[in-house]
């Protein structure tokens, strides 16, 4: 069983920055793909960014150029650096890990961007 624990959420003004971290209970070398998803009220969960075990990254068009995903294999963490935040980035952000055919999710952390 893999546990993912997010940290770093909070309230920020538009244009500001935040950094999310996700700590895994196992070596992230064993997790094929890790990423961040978000879910705004009344909307479906959507992909924000992913990173593979060989550091191939993928971003949603809405966050390209503003968000950066990275992984620290020594600390078993994946981070999401968010800048130029917009009110539409407000959502619960979830850490995700894909190991083999199994999906693992964190409990989520709230990001609120005020205008």
Short mmCIF file of N, CA, C and O in Angstrom, two decimals:
data_model
loop_
_atom_site.label_atom_id
_atom_site.label_comp_id
_atom_site.label_asym_id
_atom_site.label_seq_id
_atom_site.Cartn_x
_atom_site.Cartn_y
_atom_site.Cartn_z
N UNK A 1 0.84 -1.19 0.00
CA UNK A 1 0.00 0.00 0.00
C UNK A 1 0.88 1.25 0.00
O UNK A 1 1.83 1.34 0.78
N UNK A 2 0.55 2.17 -0.87
CA UNK A 2 1.31 3.42 -0.97
C UNK A 2 0.49 4.54 -0.36
O UNK A 2 -0.70 4.69 -0.66
N UNK A 3 1.11 5.31 0.49
CA UNK A 3 0.46 6.49 1.04
C UNK A 3 1.11 7.75 0.48
O UNK A 3 2.34 7.82 0.39
N UNK A 4 0.27 8.68 0.10
CA UNK A 4 0.73 9.96 -0.42
C UNK A 4 0.16 11.06 0.46
O UNK A 4 -1.05 11.11 0.69
N UNK A 5 1.01 11.93 0.94
CA UNK A 5 0.59 12.99 1.85
C UNK A 5 1.00 14.34 1.29
O UNK A 5 2.19 14.61 1.11
N UNK A 6 0.00 15.17 1.02
CA UNK A 6 0.26 16.50 0.46
C UNK A 6 0.48 17.52 1.57
O UNK A 6 -0.05 17.38 2.68
N UNK A 7 1.20 18.56 1.24
CA UNK A 7 1.37 19.70 2.14
C UNK A 7 1.60 20.94 1.30
O UNK A 7 1.99 20.85 0.13
N UNK A 8 1.35 22.10 1.91
CA UNK A 8 1.68 23.35 1.25
C UNK A 8 0.50 24.15 0.72
O UNK A 8 0.69 25.19 0.11
N UNK A 9 -0.71 23.68 0.94
CA UNK A 9 -1.87 24.42 0.47
C UNK A 9 -2.12 25.66 1.29
O UNK A 9 -1.46 25.91 2.30
N UNK A 10 -3.08 26.46 0.83
CA UNK A 10 -3.43 27.65 1.58
C UNK A 10 -4.11 28.71 0.74
O UNK A 10 -4.57 28.44 -0.37
N UNK A 11 -4.12 29.89 1.28
CA UNK A 11 -4.76 31.05 0.65
C UNK A 11 -3.68 31.98 0.11
O UNK A 11 -2.70 32.29 0.82
N UNK A 12 -3.85 32.43 -1.12
CA UNK A 12 -2.87 33.32 -1.73
C UNK A 12 -3.61 34.31 -2.62
O UNK A 12 -4.69 34.00 -3.15
N UNK A 13 -3.05 35.48 -2.78
CA UNK A 13 -3.64 36.47 -3.67
C UNK A 13 -3.28 36.17 -5.12
O UNK A 13 -2.24 35.54 -5.40
N UNK A 14 -4.12 36.61 -6.01
CA UNK A 14 -3.85 36.44 -7.43
C UNK A 14 -2.49 37.04 -7.78
O UNK A 14 -2.13 38.12 -7.29
N UNK A 15 -1.74 36.30 -8.60
CA UNK A 15 -0.40 36.72 -8.95
C UNK A 15 0.68 36.16 -8.05
O UNK A 15 1.87 36.27 -8.35
N UNK A 16 0.26 35.56 -6.95
CA UNK A 16 1.21 35.03 -5.99
C UNK A 16 1.69 33.63 -6.34
O UNK A 16 1.36 33.09 -7.41
N UNK A 17 2.48 33.06 -5.44
CA UNK A 17 3.08 31.75 -5.66
C UNK A 17 2.84 30.84 -4.46
O UNK A 17 2.69 31.32 -3.32
N UNK A 18 2.80 29.56 -4.74
CA UNK A 18 2.73 28.53 -3.70
C UNK A 18 3.49 27.31 -4.17
O UNK A 18 3.62 27.09 -5.38
N UNK A 19 3.94 26.53 -3.21
CA UNK A 19 4.61 25.28 -3.54
C UNK A 19 3.94 24.14 -2.80
O UNK A 19 3.82 24.18 -1.57
N UNK A 20 3.50 23.14 -3.55
CA UNK A 20 2.92 21.94 -2.96
C UNK A 20 3.96 20.83 -2.95
O UNK A 20 4.77 20.72 -3.86
N UNK A 21 3.89 20.02 -1.91
CA UNK A 21 4.76 18.85 -1.83
C UNK A 21 3.93 17.61 -1.55
O UNK A 21 2.90 17.69 -0.87
N UNK A 22 4.39 16.50 -2.06
CA UNK A 22 3.73 15.22 -1.84
C UNK A 22 4.79 14.22 -1.40
O UNK A 22 5.74 13.96 -2.15
N UNK A 23 4.62 13.69 -0.21
CA UNK A 23 5.56 12.72 0.32
C UNK A 23 4.98 11.31 0.17
O UNK A 23 3.83 11.06 0.57
N UNK A 24 5.78 10.42 -0.41
CA UNK A 24 5.34 9.05 -0.62
C UNK A 24 5.91 8.15 0.47
O UNK A 24 7.01 8.39 0.97
N UNK A 25 5.15 7.11 0.80
CA UNK A 25 5.57 6.17 1.85
C UNK A 25 6.52 5.10 1.32
O UNK A 25 7.01 4.28 2.10
N UNK A 26 6.75 5.12 0.00
CA UNK A 26 7.67 4.17 -0.62
C UNK A 26 8.66 4.95 -1.48
O UNK A 26 8.46 6.15 -1.73
N UNK A 27 9.67 4.27 -1.93
CA UNK A 27 10.60 4.91 -2.85
C UNK A 27 9.88 5.28 -4.13
O UNK A 27 9.21 4.45 -4.74
N UNK A 28 10.03 6.53 -4.55
CA UNK A 28 9.31 6.95 -5.76
C UNK A 28 9.95 6.38 -7.02
O UNK A 28 9.39 6.50 -8.11
N UNK A 29 11.10 5.73 -6.86
CA UNK A 29 11.66 5.00 -8.01
C UNK A 29 10.68 3.92 -8.47
O UNK A 29 10.65 3.56 -9.64
N UNK A 30 9.91 3.41 -7.53
CA UNK A 30 8.97 2.32 -7.85
C UNK A 30 7.63 2.83 -8.39
O UNK A 30 6.78 2.03 -8.76
N UNK A 31 7.44 4.12 -8.42
CA UNK A 31 6.19 4.71 -8.90
C UNK A 31 6.42 5.24 -10.31
O UNK A 31 7.21 6.15 -10.52
N UNK A 32 5.70 4.65 -11.28
CA UNK A 32 5.97 4.95 -12.68
C UNK A 32 5.71 6.41 -13.04
O UNK A 32 6.51 7.06 -13.71
N UNK A 33 4.57 6.89 -12.58
CA UNK A 33 4.17 8.26 -12.87
C UNK A 33 3.61 8.89 -11.61
O UNK A 33 2.80 8.27 -10.91
N UNK A 34 4.04 10.09 -11.32
CA UNK A 34 3.44 10.84 -10.23
C UNK A 34 2.92 12.15 -10.79
O UNK A 34 3.42 12.64 -11.80
N UNK A 35 1.94 12.68 -10.11
CA UNK A 35 1.37 13.90 -10.65
C UNK A 35 0.45 14.61 -9.69
O UNK A 35 0.25 14.18 -8.55
N UNK A 36 -0.10 15.69 -10.20
CA UNK A 36 -1.04 16.50 -9.45
C UNK A 36 -2.31 16.67 -10.27
O UNK A 36 -2.25 16.93 -11.48
N UNK A 37 -3.42 16.52 -9.60
CA UNK A 37 -4.73 16.75 -10.18
C UNK A 37 -5.43 17.77 -9.29
O UNK A 37 -5.03 17.99 -8.14
N UNK A 38 -6.49 18.37 -9.81
CA UNK A 38 -7.25 19.30 -9.00
C UNK A 38 -8.74 19.17 -9.31
O UNK A 38 -9.13 18.75 -10.40
N UNK A 39 -9.52 19.56 -8.32
CA UNK A 39 -10.96 19.52 -8.48
C UNK A 39 -11.57 20.77 -7.86
O UNK A 39 -11.44 20.99 -6.64
N UNK A 40 -12.18 21.57 -8.71
CA UNK A 40 -12.86 22.77 -8.25
C UNK A 40 -14.32 22.42 -7.92
O UNK A 40 -14.85 21.42 -8.43
N UNK A 41 -14.98 23.21 -7.09
CA UNK A 41 -16.38 22.92 -6.73
C UNK A 41 -17.26 22.80 -7.97
O UNK A 41 -17.22 23.66 -8.86
N UNK A 42 -18.01 21.71 -8.03
CA UNK A 42 -18.93 21.52 -9.14
C UNK A 42 -18.29 21.07 -10.43
O UNK A 42 -18.98 20.96 -11.45
N UNK A 43 -16.99 20.78 -10.40
CA UNK A 43 -16.29 20.37 -11.61
C UNK A 43 -15.64 19.01 -11.41
O UNK A 43 -15.45 18.55 -10.29
N UNK A 44 -15.29 18.39 -12.53
CA UNK A 44 -14.61 17.11 -12.46
C UNK A 44 -13.15 17.31 -12.13
O UNK A 44 -12.56 18.37 -12.38
N UNK A 45 -12.56 16.25 -11.57
CA UNK A 45 -11.13 16.29 -11.29
C UNK A 45 -10.38 16.33 -12.61
O UNK A 45 -10.71 15.62 -13.56
N UNK A 46 -9.35 17.18 -12.67
CA UNK A 46 -8.60 17.34 -13.90
C UNK A 46 -7.10 17.25 -13.64
O UNK A 46 -6.61 17.58 -12.55
N UNK A 47 -6.40 16.83 -14.68
CA UNK A 47 -4.95 16.73 -14.59
C UNK A 47 -4.33 18.12 -14.56
O UNK A 47 -4.76 19.01 -15.29
N UNK A 48 -3.33 18.27 -13.70
CA UNK A 48 -2.57 19.52 -13.66
C UNK A 48 -1.19 19.28 -14.27
O UNK A 48 -0.79 19.98 -15.21
N UNK A 49 -0.47 18.31 -13.74
CA UNK A 49 0.87 18.02 -14.24
C UNK A 49 1.27 16.62 -13.81
O UNK A 49 0.83 16.13 -12.76
N UNK A 50 2.10 15.97 -14.63
CA UNK A 50 2.64 14.66 -14.28
C UNK A 50 4.13 14.62 -14.57
O UNK A 50 4.64 15.41 -15.38
N UNK A 51 4.79 13.69 -13.90
CA UNK A 51 6.22 13.47 -14.13
C UNK A 51 6.48 11.98 -14.03
O UNK A 51 6.00 11.32 -13.11
N UNK A 52 7.23 11.46 -14.98
CA UNK A 52 7.52 10.03 -14.98
C UNK A 52 8.80 9.74 -14.20
O UNK A 52 9.50 10.64 -13.76
N UNK A 53 9.09 8.45 -14.08
CA UNK A 53 10.28 8.03 -13.36
C UNK A 53 11.57 8.44 -14.08
O UNK A 53 12.65 8.40 -13.48
N UNK A 54 11.45 8.84 -15.34
CA UNK A 54 12.63 9.33 -16.09
C UNK A 54 12.49 10.82 -16.38
O UNK A 54 13.06 11.33 -17.33
N UNK A 55 11.68 11.49 -15.55
CA UNK A 55 11.56 12.94 -15.56
C UNK A 55 10.94 13.52 -16.83
O UNK A 55 11.23 14.66 -17.18
N UNK A 56 10.09 12.77 -17.47
CA UNK A 56 9.31 13.33 -18.56
C UNK A 56 8.08 14.00 -17.95
O UNK A 56 7.36 13.37 -17.17
N UNK A 57 7.87 15.25 -18.28
CA UNK A 57 6.79 16.01 -17.67
C UNK A 57 5.68 16.30 -18.68
O UNK A 57 5.90 16.33 -19.89
N UNK A 58 4.50 16.53 -18.13
CA UNK A 58 3.34 16.88 -18.94
C UNK A 58 2.49 17.85 -18.14
O UNK A 58 2.34 17.69 -16.92
N UNK A 59 1.97 18.86 -18.82
CA UNK A 59 1.19 19.89 -18.13
C UNK A 59 -0.13 20.14 -18.84
O UNK A 59 -0.22 20.07 -20.07
N UNK A 60 -1.12 20.50 -18.06
CA UNK A 60 -2.36 20.98 -18.65
C UNK A 60 -2.07 22.33 -19.32
O UNK A 60 -1.23 23.11 -18.84
N UNK A 61 -2.75 22.60 -20.42
CA UNK A 61 -2.52 23.86 -21.13
C UNK A 61 -2.74 25.07 -20.22
O UNK A 61 -2.06 26.09 -20.35
N UNK A 62 -3.68 24.94 -19.31
CA UNK A 62 -4.04 26.08 -18.46
C UNK A 62 -2.95 26.47 -17.47
O UNK A 62 -2.99 27.57 -16.91
N UNK A 63 -1.97 25.57 -17.25
CA UNK A 63 -0.92 25.88 -16.27
C UNK A 63 0.46 25.94 -16.88
O UNK A 63 1.43 26.27 -16.19
N UNK A 64 0.58 25.66 -18.16
CA UNK A 64 1.90 25.70 -18.82
C UNK A 64 2.52 27.08 -18.68
O UNK A 64 1.87 28.10 -18.88
N UNK A 65 3.80 27.05 -18.32
CA UNK A 65 4.50 28.32 -18.15
C UNK A 65 4.34 28.94 -16.77
O UNK A 65 5.05 29.90 -16.43
N UNK A 66 3.41 28.41 -15.99
CA UNK A 66 3.18 28.96 -14.64
C UNK A 66 3.51 27.94 -13.54
O UNK A 66 3.95 28.33 -12.46
N UNK A 67 3.29 26.67 -13.83
CA UNK A 67 3.52 25.61 -12.84
C UNK A 67 4.70 24.75 -13.28
O UNK A 67 4.91 24.52 -14.48
N UNK A 68 5.44 24.25 -12.30
CA UNK A 68 6.55 23.35 -12.58
C UNK A 68 6.49 22.17 -11.62
O UNK A 68 6.45 22.36 -10.40
N UNK A 69 6.50 20.97 -12.19
CA UNK A 69 6.51 19.76 -11.37
C UNK A 69 7.93 19.22 -11.32
O UNK A 69 8.67 19.29 -12.31
N UNK A 70 8.29 18.68 -10.16
CA UNK A 70 9.63 18.11 -10.01
C UNK A 70 9.57 16.99 -8.99
O UNK A 70 8.63 16.88 -8.21
N UNK A 71 10.59 16.15 -9.01
CA UNK A 71 10.64 15.06 -8.05
C UNK A 71 12.02 15.02 -7.41
O UNK A 71 13.03 15.33 -8.04
N UNK A 72 12.03 14.65 -6.13
CA UNK A 72 13.26 14.49 -5.38
C UNK A 72 13.32 13.04 -4.95
O UNK A 72 12.67 12.63 -3.99
N UNK A 73 14.09 12.26 -5.69
CA UNK A 73 14.14 10.82 -5.41
C UNK A 73 14.74 10.51 -4.04
O UNK A 73 14.36 9.54 -3.40
N UNK A 74 15.65 11.34 -3.58
CA UNK A 74 16.28 11.09 -2.28
C UNK A 74 15.29 11.27 -1.14
O UNK A 74 15.37 10.60 -0.11
N UNK A 75 14.35 12.19 -1.32
CA UNK A 75 13.37 12.48 -0.27
C UNK A 75 12.03 11.82 -0.53
O UNK A 75 11.10 11.96 0.27
N UNK A 76 11.91 11.12 -1.67
CA UNK A 76 10.64 10.49 -2.03
C UNK A 76 9.49 11.49 -2.07
O UNK A 76 8.39 11.24 -1.56
N UNK A 77 9.75 12.62 -2.68
CA UNK A 77 8.73 13.66 -2.77
C UNK A 77 8.58 14.15 -4.21
O UNK A 77 9.51 14.09 -5.01
N UNK A 78 7.40 14.63 -4.49
CA UNK A 78 7.10 15.31 -5.75
C UNK A 78 6.53 16.67 -5.38
O UNK A 78 5.69 16.77 -4.48
N UNK A 79 7.00 17.69 -6.06
CA UNK A 79 6.57 19.04 -5.74
C UNK A 79 5.93 19.70 -6.95
O UNK A 79 6.20 19.34 -8.09
N UNK A 80 5.10 20.69 -6.66
CA UNK A 80 4.48 21.50 -7.70
C UNK A 80 4.69 22.95 -7.32
O UNK A 80 4.10 23.43 -6.34
N UNK A 81 5.53 23.61 -8.06
CA UNK A 81 5.76 25.04 -7.85
C UNK A 81 4.78 25.80 -8.72
O UNK A 81 4.77 25.64 -9.94
N UNK A 82 3.96 26.63 -8.08
CA UNK A 82 2.91 27.35 -8.77
C UNK A 82 3.17 28.85 -8.67
O UNK A 82 3.38 29.36 -7.57
N UNK A 83 3.16 29.52 -9.79
CA UNK A 83 3.36 30.96 -9.80
C UNK A 83 2.30 31.61 -10.67
O UNK A 83 1.58 30.94 -11.40
N UNK A 84 2.23 32.93 -10.58
CA UNK A 84 1.22 33.69 -11.33
C UNK A 84 -0.17 33.08 -11.15
O UNK A 84 -0.91 32.88 -12.11
N UNK A 85 -0.48 32.77 -9.91
CA UNK A 85 -1.75 32.10 -9.62
C UNK A 85 -2.94 32.97 -9.96
O UNK A 85 -2.91 34.21 -9.80
N UNK A 86 -3.99 32.31 -10.42
CA UNK A 86 -5.22 32.98 -10.82
C UNK A 86 -6.39 32.47 -9.98
O UNK A 86 -6.33 31.33 -9.47
N UNK A 87 -7.44 33.24 -9.84
CA UNK A 87 -8.61 32.74 -9.09
C UNK A 87 -9.13 31.41 -9.63
O UNK A 87 -9.62 30.58 -8.84
N UNK A 88 -9.01 31.20 -10.92
CA UNK A 88 -9.50 29.93 -11.49
C UNK A 88 -8.62 28.75 -11.13
O UNK A 88 -8.97 27.60 -11.44
N UNK A 89 -7.49 28.97 -10.48
CA UNK A 89 -6.67 27.87 -9.97
C UNK A 89 -7.19 27.36 -8.63
O UNK A 89 -6.68 26.36 -8.11
N UNK A 90 -8.17 28.02 -8.07
CA UNK A 90 -8.75 27.60 -6.81
C UNK A 90 -9.36 26.21 -6.94
O UNK A 90 -10.19 25.96 -7.83
N UNK A 91 -8.94 25.30 -6.07
CA UNK A 91 -9.40 23.91 -6.13
C UNK A 91 -8.74 23.13 -5.01
O UNK A 91 -7.85 23.63 -4.32
N UNK A 92 -9.21 21.91 -4.85
CA UNK A 92 -8.49 20.95 -4.01
C UNK A 92 -7.50 20.24 -4.92
O UNK A 92 -7.88 19.72 -5.98
N UNK A 93 -6.25 20.22 -4.52
CA UNK A 93 -5.19 19.62 -5.30
C UNK A 93 -4.83 18.26 -4.69
O UNK A 93 -4.60 18.15 -3.48
N UNK A 94 -4.77 17.26 -5.56
CA UNK A 94 -4.51 15.90 -5.14
C UNK A 94 -3.21 15.39 -5.75
O UNK A 94 -2.96 15.55 -6.96
N UNK A 95 -2.43 14.74 -4.93
CA UNK A 95 -1.25 14.04 -5.42
C UNK A 95 -1.68 12.65 -5.91
O UNK A 95 -2.55 12.01 -5.31
N UNK A 96 -1.08 12.23 -7.00
CA UNK A 96 -1.44 10.93 -7.59
C UNK A 96 -0.17 10.15 -7.92
O UNK A 96 0.84 10.72 -8.33
N UNK A 97 -0.27 8.84 -7.74
CA UNK A 97 0.83 7.96 -8.12
C UNK A 97 0.30 6.75 -8.86
O UNK A 97 -0.74 6.19 -8.48
N UNK A 98 0.97 6.38 -9.93
CA UNK A 98 0.62 5.19 -10.70
C UNK A 98 1.75 4.20 -10.58
O UNK A 98 2.86 4.46 -11.04
N UNK A 99 1.46 3.07 -9.94
CA UNK A 99 2.46 2.01 -9.77
C UNK A 99 1.90 0.76 -10.41
O UNK A 99 0.95 0.17 -9.89
N UNK A 100 2.50 0.37 -11.53
CA UNK A 100 1.94 -0.75 -12.27
C UNK A 100 0.57 -0.34 -12.79
O UNK A 100 0.45 0.63 -13.54
N UNK A 101 -0.47 -1.07 -12.36
CA UNK A 101 -1.82 -0.73 -12.76
C UNK A 101 -2.63 -0.14 -11.61
O UNK A 101 -3.84 0.03 -11.72
N UNK A 102 -1.96 0.17 -10.53
CA UNK A 102 -2.64 0.68 -9.35
C UNK A 102 -2.49 2.19 -9.25
O UNK A 102 -1.40 2.73 -9.43
N UNK A 103 -3.61 2.82 -8.94
CA UNK A 103 -3.64 4.26 -8.73
C UNK A 103 -3.71 4.57 -7.24
O UNK A 103 -4.48 3.96 -6.51
N UNK A 104 -2.92 5.52 -6.82
CA UNK A 104 -2.91 5.96 -5.43
C UNK A 104 -3.14 7.46 -5.38
O UNK A 104 -2.63 8.21 -6.21
N UNK A 105 -3.91 7.88 -4.38
CA UNK A 105 -4.27 9.29 -4.23
C UNK A 105 -3.98 9.78 -2.83
O UNK A 105 -4.15 9.05 -1.85
N UNK A 106 -3.57 11.04 -2.74
CA UNK A 106 -3.47 11.69 -1.46
C UNK A 106 -4.83 12.18 -1.02
O UNK A 106 -5.83 12.05 -1.74
N UNK A 107 -4.88 12.78 0.16
CA UNK A 107 -6.16 13.21 0.72
C UNK A 107 -6.59 14.57 0.17
O UNK A 107 -7.75 14.96 0.34
N UNK A 108 -5.69 15.27 -0.47
CA UNK A 108 -6.01 16.56 -1.07
C UNK A 108 -5.65 17.73 -0.17
O UNK A 108 -5.67 17.62 1.06
N UNK A 109 -5.33 18.84 -0.80
CA UNK A 109 -5.03 20.06 -0.07
C UNK A 109 -5.67 21.24 -0.80
O UNK A 109 -5.64 21.31 -2.03
N UNK A 110 -6.29 22.13 -0.05
CA UNK A 110 -7.04 23.23 -0.64
C UNK A 110 -6.12 24.38 -1.02
O UNK A 110 -5.28 24.82 -0.22
N UNK A 111 -6.29 24.86 -2.23
CA UNK A 111 -5.65 26.09 -2.70
C UNK A 111 -6.76 27.09 -3.03
O UNK A 111 -7.66 26.78 -3.82
N UNK A 112 -6.70 28.24 -2.41
CA UNK A 112 -7.66 29.30 -2.69
C UNK A 112 -6.91 30.54 -3.15
O UNK A 112 -6.02 31.03 -2.43
N UNK A 113 -7.25 31.02 -4.33
CA UNK A 113 -6.61 32.21 -4.89
C UNK A 113 -7.64 33.33 -4.89
O UNK A 113 -8.66 33.25 -5.57
N UNK A 114 -7.36 34.37 -4.15
CA UNK A 114 -8.28 35.49 -4.06
C UNK A 114 -7.94 36.55 -5.11
O UNK A 114 -6.78 36.77 -5.44
N UNK A 115 -8.99 37.20 -5.60
CA UNK A 115 -8.78 38.22 -6.65
C UNK A 115 -8.55 39.60 -6.06
O UNK A 115 -8.70 39.82 -4.87
#
